[in-house]
Coordinates of C-alpha atoms and ligand atoms in Angstrom, one line a residue:
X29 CA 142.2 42.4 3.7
X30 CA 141.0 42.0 6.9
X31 CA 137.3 40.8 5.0
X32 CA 139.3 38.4 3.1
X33 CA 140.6 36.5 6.1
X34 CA 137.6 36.3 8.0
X35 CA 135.8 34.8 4.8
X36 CA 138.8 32.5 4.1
X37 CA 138.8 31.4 8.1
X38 CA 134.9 30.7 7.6
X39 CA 135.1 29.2 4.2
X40 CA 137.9 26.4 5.7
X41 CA 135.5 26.4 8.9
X42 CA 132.5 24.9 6.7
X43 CA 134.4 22.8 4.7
X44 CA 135.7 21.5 7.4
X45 CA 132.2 20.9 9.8
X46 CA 130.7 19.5 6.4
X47 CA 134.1 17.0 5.7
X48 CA 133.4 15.8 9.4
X49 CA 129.6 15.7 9.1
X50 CA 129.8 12.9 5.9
X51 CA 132.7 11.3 7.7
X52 CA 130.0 10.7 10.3
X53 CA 127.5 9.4 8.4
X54 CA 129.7 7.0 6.6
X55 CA 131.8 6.3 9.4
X56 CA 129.1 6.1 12.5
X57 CA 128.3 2.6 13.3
X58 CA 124.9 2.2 12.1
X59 CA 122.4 1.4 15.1
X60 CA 121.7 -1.6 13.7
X61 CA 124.9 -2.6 13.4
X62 CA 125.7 -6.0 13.6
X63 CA 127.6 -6.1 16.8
X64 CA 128.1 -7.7 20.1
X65 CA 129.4 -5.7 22.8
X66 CA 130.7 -7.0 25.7
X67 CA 132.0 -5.4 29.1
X68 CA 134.6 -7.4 31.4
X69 CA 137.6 -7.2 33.6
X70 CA 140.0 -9.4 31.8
X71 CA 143.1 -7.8 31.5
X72 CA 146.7 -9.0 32.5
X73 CA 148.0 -11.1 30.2
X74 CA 146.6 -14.5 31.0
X75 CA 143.2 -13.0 31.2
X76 CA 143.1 -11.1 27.9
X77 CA 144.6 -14.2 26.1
X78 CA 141.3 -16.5 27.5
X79 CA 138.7 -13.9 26.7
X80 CA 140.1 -13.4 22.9
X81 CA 140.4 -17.1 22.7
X82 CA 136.4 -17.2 23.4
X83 CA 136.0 -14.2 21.3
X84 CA 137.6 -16.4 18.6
X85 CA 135.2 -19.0 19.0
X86 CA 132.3 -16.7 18.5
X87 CA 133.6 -15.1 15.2
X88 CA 133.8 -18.9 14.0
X89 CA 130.8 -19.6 14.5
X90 CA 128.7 -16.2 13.9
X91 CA 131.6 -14.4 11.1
X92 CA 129.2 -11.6 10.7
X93 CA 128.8 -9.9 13.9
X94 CA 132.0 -7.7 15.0
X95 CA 133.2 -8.3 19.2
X96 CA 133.1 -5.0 20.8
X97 CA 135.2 -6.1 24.1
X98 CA 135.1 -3.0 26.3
X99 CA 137.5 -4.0 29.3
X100 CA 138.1 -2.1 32.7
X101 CA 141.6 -3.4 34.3
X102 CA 141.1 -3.9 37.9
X103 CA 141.4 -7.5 39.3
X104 CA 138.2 -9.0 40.6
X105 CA 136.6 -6.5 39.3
X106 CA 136.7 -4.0 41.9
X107 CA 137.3 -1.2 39.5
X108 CA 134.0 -2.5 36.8
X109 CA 131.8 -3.0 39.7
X110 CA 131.6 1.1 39.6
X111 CA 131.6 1.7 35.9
X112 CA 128.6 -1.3 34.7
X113 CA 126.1 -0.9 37.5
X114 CA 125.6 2.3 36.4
X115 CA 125.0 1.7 32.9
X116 CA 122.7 -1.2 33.5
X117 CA 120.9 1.2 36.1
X118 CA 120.6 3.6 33.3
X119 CA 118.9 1.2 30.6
X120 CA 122.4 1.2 28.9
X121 CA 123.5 -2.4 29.6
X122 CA 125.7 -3.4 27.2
X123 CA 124.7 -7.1 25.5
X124 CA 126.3 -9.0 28.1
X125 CA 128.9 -8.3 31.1
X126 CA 131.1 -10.2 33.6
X127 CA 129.3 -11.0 36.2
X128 CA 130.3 -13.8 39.4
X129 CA 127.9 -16.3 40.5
X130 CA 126.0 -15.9 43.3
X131 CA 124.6 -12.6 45.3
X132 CA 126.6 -10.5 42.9
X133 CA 123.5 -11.2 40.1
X134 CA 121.0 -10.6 43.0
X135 CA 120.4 -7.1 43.0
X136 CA 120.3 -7.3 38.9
X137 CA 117.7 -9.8 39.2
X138 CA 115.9 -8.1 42.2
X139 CA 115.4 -4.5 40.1
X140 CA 114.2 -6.5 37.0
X141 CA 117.7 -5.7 35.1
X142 CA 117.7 -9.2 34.0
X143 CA 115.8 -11.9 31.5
X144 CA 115.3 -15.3 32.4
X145 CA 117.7 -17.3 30.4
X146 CA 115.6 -20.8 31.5
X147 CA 115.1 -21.6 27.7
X148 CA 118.1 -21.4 26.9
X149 CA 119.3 -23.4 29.5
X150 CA 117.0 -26.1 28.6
X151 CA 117.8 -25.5 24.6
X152 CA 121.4 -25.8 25.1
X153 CA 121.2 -28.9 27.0
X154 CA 123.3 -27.3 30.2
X155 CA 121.1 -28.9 32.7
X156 CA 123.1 -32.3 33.3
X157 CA 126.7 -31.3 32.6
X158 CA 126.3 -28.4 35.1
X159 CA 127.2 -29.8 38.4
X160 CA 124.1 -28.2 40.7
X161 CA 126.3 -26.4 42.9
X162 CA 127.1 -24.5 40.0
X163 CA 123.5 -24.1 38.9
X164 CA 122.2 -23.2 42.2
X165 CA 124.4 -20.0 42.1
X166 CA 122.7 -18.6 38.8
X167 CA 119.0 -19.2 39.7
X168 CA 117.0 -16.9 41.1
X169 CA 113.2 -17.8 42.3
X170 CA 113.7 -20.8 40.1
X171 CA 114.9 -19.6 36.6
X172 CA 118.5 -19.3 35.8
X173 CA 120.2 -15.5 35.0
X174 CA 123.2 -16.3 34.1
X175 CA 125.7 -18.6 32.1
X176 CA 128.6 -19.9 33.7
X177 CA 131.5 -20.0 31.7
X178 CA 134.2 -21.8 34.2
X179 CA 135.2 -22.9 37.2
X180 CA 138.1 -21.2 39.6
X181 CA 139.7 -22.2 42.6
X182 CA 140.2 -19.5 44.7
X183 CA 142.4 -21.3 48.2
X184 CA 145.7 -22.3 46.7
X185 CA 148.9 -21.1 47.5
X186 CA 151.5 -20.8 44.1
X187 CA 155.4 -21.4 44.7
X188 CA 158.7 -20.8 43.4
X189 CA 159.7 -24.8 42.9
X190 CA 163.5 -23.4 42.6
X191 CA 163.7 -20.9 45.3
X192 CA 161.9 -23.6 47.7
X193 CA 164.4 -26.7 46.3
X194 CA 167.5 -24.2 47.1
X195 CA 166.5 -23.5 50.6
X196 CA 165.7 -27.1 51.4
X197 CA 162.1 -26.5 52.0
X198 CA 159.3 -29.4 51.0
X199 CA 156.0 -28.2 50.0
X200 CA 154.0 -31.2 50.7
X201 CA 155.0 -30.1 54.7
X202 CA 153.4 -26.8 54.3
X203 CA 149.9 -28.0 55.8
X204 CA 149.7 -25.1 58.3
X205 CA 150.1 -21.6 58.8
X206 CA 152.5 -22.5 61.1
X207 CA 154.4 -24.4 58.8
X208 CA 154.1 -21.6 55.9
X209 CA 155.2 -18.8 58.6
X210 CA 158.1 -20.7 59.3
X211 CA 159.6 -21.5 56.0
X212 CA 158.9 -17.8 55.0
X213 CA 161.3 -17.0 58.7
X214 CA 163.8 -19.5 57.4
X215 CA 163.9 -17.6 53.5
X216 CA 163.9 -14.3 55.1
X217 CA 166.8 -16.2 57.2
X218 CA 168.2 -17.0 53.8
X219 CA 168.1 -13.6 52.3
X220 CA 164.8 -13.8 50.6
X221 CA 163.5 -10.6 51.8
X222 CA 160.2 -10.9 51.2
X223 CA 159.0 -14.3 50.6
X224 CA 155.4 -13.7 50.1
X225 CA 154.0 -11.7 46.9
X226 CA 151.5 -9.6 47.9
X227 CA 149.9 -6.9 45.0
X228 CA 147.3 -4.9 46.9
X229 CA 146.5 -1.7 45.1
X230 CA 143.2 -3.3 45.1
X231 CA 142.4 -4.2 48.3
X232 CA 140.6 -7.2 47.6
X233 CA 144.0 -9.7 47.3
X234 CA 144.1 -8.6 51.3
X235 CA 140.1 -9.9 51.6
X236 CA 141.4 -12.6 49.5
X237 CA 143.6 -13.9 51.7
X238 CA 141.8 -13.4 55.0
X239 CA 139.0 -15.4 53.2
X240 CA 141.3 -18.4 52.6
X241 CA 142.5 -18.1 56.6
X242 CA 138.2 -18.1 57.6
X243 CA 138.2 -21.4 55.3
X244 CA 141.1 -22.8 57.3
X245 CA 139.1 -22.3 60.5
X246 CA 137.1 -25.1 59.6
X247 CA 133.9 -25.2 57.1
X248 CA 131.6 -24.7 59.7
X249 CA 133.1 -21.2 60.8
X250 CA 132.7 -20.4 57.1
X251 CA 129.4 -21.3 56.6
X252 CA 128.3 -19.4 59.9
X253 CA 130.4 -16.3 58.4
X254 CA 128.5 -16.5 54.8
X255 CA 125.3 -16.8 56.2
X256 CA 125.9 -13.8 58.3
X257 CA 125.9 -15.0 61.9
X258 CA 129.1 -14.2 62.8
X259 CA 128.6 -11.3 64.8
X260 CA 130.5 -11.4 67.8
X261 CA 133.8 -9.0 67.4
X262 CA 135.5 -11.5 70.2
X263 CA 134.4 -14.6 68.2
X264 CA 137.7 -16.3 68.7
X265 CA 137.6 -18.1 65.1
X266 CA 137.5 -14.9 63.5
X267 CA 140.5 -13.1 65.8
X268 CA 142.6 -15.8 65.4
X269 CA 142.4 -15.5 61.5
X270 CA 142.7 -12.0 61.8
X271 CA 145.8 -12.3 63.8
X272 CA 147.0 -15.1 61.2
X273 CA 146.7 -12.9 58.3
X274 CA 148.7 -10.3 60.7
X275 CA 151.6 -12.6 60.7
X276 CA 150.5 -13.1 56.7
X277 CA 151.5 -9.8 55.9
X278 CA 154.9 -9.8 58.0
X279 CA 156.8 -11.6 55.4
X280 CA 154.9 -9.4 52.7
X281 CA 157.4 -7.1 50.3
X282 CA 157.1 -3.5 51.0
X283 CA 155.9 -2.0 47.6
X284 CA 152.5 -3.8 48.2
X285 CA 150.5 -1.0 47.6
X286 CA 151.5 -0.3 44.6
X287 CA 151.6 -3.6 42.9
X288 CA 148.1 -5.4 41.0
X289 CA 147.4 -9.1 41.6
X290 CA 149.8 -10.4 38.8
X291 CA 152.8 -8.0 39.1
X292 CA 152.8 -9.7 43.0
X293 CA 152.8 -13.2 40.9
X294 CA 155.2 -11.8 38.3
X295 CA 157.6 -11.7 41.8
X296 CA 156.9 -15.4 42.6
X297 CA 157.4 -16.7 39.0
X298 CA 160.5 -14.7 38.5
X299 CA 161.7 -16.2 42.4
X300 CA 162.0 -12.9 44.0
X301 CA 159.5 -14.4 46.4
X302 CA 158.9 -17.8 47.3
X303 CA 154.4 -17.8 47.9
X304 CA 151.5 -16.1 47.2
X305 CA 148.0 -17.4 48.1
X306 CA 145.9 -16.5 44.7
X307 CA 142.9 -17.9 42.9
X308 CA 143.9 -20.1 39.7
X309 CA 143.8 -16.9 37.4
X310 CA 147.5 -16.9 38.5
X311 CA 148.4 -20.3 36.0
X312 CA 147.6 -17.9 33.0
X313 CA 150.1 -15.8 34.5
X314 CA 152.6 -19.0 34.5
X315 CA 151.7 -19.9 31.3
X316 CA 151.7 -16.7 29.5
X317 CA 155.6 -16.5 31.1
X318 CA 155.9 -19.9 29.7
X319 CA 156.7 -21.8 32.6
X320 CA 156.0 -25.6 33.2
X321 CA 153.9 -26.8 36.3
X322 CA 155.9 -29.2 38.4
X323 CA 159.0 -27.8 37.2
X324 CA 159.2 -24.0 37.3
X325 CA 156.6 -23.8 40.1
X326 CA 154.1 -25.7 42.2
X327 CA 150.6 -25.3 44.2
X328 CA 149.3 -26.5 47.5
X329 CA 146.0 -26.1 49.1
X330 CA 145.9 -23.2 51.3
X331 CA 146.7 -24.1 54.8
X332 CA 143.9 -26.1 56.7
X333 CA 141.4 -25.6 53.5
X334 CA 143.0 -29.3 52.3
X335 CA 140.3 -31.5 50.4
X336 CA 138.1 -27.8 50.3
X337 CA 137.2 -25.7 47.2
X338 CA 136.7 -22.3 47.1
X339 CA 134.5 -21.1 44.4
X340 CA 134.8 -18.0 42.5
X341 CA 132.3 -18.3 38.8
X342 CA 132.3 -15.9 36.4
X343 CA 129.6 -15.8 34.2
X344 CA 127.5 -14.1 31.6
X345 CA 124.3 -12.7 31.0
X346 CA 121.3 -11.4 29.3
X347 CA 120.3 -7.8 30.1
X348 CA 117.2 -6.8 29.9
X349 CA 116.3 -4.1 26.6
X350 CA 119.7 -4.7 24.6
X351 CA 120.7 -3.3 21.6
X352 CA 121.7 -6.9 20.4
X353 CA 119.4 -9.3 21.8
X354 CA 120.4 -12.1 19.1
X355 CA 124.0 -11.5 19.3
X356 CA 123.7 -11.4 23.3
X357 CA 121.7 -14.6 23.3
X358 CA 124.0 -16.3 20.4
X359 CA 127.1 -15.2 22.6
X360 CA 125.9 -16.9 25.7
X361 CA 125.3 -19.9 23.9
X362 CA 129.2 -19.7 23.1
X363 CA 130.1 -19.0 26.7
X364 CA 128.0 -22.3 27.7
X365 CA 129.6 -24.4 25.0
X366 CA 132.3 -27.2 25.4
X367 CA 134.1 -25.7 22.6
X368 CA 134.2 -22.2 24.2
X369 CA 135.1 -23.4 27.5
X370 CA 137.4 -25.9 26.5
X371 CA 139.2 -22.6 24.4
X372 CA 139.0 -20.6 27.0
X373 CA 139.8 -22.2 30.5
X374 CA 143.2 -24.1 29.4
X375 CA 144.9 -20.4 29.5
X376 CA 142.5 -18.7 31.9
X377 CA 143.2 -21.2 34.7
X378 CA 139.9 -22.4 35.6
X379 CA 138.5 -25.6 34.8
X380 CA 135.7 -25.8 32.5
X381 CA 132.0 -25.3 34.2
X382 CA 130.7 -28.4 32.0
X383 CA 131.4 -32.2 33.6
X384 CA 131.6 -33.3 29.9
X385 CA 135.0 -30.9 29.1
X386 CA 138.1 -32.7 26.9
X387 CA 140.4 -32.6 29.7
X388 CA 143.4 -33.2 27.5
X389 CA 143.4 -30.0 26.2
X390 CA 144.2 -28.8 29.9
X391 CA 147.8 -28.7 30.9
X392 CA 149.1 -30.0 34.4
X393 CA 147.7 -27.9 37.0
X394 CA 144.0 -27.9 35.8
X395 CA 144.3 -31.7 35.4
X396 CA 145.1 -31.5 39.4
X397 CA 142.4 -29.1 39.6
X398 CA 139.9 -31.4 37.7
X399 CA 140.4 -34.2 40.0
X400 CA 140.3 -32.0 43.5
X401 CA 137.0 -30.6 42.4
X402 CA 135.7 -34.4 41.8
X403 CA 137.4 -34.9 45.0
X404 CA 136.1 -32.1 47.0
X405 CA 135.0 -32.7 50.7
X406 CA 133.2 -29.4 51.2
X407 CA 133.0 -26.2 48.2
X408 CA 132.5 -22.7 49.8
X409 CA 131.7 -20.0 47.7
X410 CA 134.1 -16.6 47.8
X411 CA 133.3 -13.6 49.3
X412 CA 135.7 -11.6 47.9
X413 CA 134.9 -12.6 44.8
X414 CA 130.8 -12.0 44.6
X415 CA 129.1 -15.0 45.1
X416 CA 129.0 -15.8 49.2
X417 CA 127.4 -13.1 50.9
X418 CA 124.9 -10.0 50.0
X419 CA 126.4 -7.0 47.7
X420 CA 125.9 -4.7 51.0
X421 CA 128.1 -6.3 52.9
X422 CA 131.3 -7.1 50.5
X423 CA 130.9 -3.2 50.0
X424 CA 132.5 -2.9 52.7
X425 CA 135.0 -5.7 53.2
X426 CA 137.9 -3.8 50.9
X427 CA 137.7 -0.3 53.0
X428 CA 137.9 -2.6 56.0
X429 CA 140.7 -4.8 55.0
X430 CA 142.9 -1.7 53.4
X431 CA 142.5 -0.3 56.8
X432 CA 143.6 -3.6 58.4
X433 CA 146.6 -4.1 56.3
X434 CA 148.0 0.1 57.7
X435 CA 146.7 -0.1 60.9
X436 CA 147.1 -4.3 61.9
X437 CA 144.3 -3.9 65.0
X438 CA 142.8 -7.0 65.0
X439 CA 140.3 -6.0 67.6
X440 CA 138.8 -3.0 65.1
X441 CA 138.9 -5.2 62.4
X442 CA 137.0 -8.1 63.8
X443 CA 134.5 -5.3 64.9
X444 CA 134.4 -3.7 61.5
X445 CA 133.7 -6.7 59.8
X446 CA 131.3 -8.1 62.6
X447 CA 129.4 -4.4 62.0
X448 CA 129.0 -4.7 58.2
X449 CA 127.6 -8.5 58.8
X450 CA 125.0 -7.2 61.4
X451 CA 123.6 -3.9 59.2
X452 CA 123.4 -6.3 56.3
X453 CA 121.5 -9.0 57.8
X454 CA 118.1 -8.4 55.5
X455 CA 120.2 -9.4 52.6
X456 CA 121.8 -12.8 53.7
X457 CA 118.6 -14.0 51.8
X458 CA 120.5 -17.7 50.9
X459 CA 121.0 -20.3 53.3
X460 CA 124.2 -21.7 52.4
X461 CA 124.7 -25.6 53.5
X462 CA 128.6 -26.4 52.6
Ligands
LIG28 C1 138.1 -12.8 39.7 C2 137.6 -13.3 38.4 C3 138.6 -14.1 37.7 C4 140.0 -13.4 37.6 C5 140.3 -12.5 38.9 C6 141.4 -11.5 38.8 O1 137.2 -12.1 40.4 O2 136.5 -14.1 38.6 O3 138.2 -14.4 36.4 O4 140.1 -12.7 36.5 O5 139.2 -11.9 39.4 O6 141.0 -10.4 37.9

């Protein structure tokens, strides 16, 4: 009896390993398969609607290769940093990843991880509808690494048009901290408990902001901080934005800590709070929740960064050994199109990378946009967002910043951060002129 189960049990066992073996073979993707897999961070709901509407572009065009779209949630990537600079490390780059513009590429670029994409460039016709500021940040000794696929502005402060109407406070006179810090008093006055969103279970929305107060300290303060020389822990600039972003998180609601980039914006678009400062990923957010620019809610420069754009790029590129080299080259050449830009950046909140883009397919906001960037005075590229200082140093910035934002002390902040700069100095290897 005993016999009889045990060859039963082994009988069902085989069956069983063999069922699973041919379901392999039939079901494995084959190596050749004809895919395109992509890694990014694009994941709230304005996010993933942009990449699928560039994704939708590509299956247009090339209906025979399937999207692999392998996202990691985590805002600005601080969660993907982790997960693809290992696989690329390891020789297992995937056919092309999110990448920003800027220092982020460099250490790609610096351990041969990357092919020169100069051809393609040229091909394509990028060249002259790529403003240079923008192709300056993808070039390494002279060839360009990457494809940009837009454009965001990173120093803008969103509004609830409603909650400000009902407390009788104008936006256009919101020009200083001062002036922000005091309309927040006068909400909190009103009941508005905590008039500024903040979402920092990712530290870098704190870095965010700070980086938005070191704008507002004037262009030149910011170019001496992103090419490293501001060194000094009692530089006065850098206290006094410190102590800014102090008062910053005083009107900030408690749960903080908890919350991701959007669910603070989900508070500012539903009027719980009045502000956030965000980069223009926040529109998709808006326009996902289908409200109407100029009527449901508003943007203004951030404080004392009037007439400035802050730069954050995110871009493509091609690996070096992928398993698709085709499909990673024919998916770039998407990312660099009018069409896929123009598809993309109306919901993602960025204007296009190209000067040539249909700007009536963009809704109010990124019309705004548009015309600021034309209208820049000075263009600074974001820290907290890759591009404006080495990899070595904005390693650090989130550690220091959560520790800022329990512990307030502007002194050990300003010598935190003034630490990082000077043990990265090797690697502030661009000489940025804003
Ligand atoms: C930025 C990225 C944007 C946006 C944002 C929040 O770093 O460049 O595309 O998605 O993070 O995740």
């Amino acid at each position: 009896m005993v016999k009889t189960i045990y060859a039963i049990t082994a009988a069902v066992l085989v069956t069983a390993l063999f069922v699973s073996a041919v379901a392999w073979v039939v079901l494995r993707p084959a190596p050749s398969a004809n895919v395109v897999e992509i890694y990014h961070w694009w994941t709230s709901g304005g996010e993933a609607k942009a990449i699928n509407a560039l994704v939708d572009v590509f299956k247009t065009k090339y209906p025979d290769v399937a999207v692999i779209q392998s996202p990691v949630a985590g805002g600005a990537g601080y969660v993907f940093q982790a997960v693809i600079k290992p696989l690329v490390l390891a020789g297992e780059a995937p056919d092309a990843f999110q990448m920003h513009a800027g220092y982020e590429g460099k250490p790609y670029f610096d351990g041969g991880y990357l092919d020169s994409i100069t051809n393609l460039w040229k091909d394509e016709g990028w060249e002259p509808v790529i403003p240079k500021v923008v192709r300056d940040m993808v070039t390494f000794d002279g060839n360009y690494y990457a494809v940009p696929v837009n454009i965001h502005r990173v120093n803008v402060v969103w509004y609830n048009k409603q909650v400000l109407t009902s407390n009788g406070i104008d936006p256009t006179t919101l020009t200083t901290w001062d002036a922000l810090f005091a309309a927040c008093s006068k909400l909190k006055a009103a009941g508005v408990a905590s008039p500024i969103a903040l979402g920092d279970s990712g530290a870098w929305t704190d870095t965010h902001v700070l980086e938005q107060i070191i704008a507002s300290e004037g262009i030149d303060f910011y170019q001496n901080w992103v090419n490293g020389k501001v060194t000094s822990a009692t530089d006065s600039k850098l206290l006094d934005a410190l102590t800014k972003f102090k008062t910053y998180l005083s009107y900030v609601n408690t749960d903080h800590s908890a919350l991701t980039w959007d669910q603070a914006i989900a508070k500012v678009i539903t009027g719980e709070a009045a502000f956030s400062v965000m980069g223009d990923w926040a529109n998709g957010e808006f326009l996902v929740a289908n409200k109407v620019y100029g009527t449901d809610y508003g943007t203004f420069a951030a404080p004392g960064t009037e007439g400035m754009y802050g730069l954050c790029i995110d871009c493509f590129q091609h690996p070096k050994g992928v398993k698709h080299p085709d499909n990673s080259l024919n998916w770039l050449k998407v990312v660099g199109s009018k069409e896929g830009q123009d598809a993309f950046n109306p919901i993602k909140g960025s204007i296009s990378a190209r000067t040539d883009s249909d700007t009536t397919k963009y809704g109010l906001y990124q019309k705004a946009a548009i015309a600021d960037f034309k209208a820049a005075t000075h263009m600074y590229p974001s820290v907290t967002h890759g591009s404006g200082a080495p990899t070595t140093f904005t390693a650090k910035l989130n550690d220091i910043m959560s520790a800022f934002v329990m512990n307030k002390d502007v002194s050990a902040a300003a010598t935190a951060l003034t630490d990082a700069t000077k043990a990265a100095s090797a690697d502030y290897t661009t000489v940025w002129s804003l």
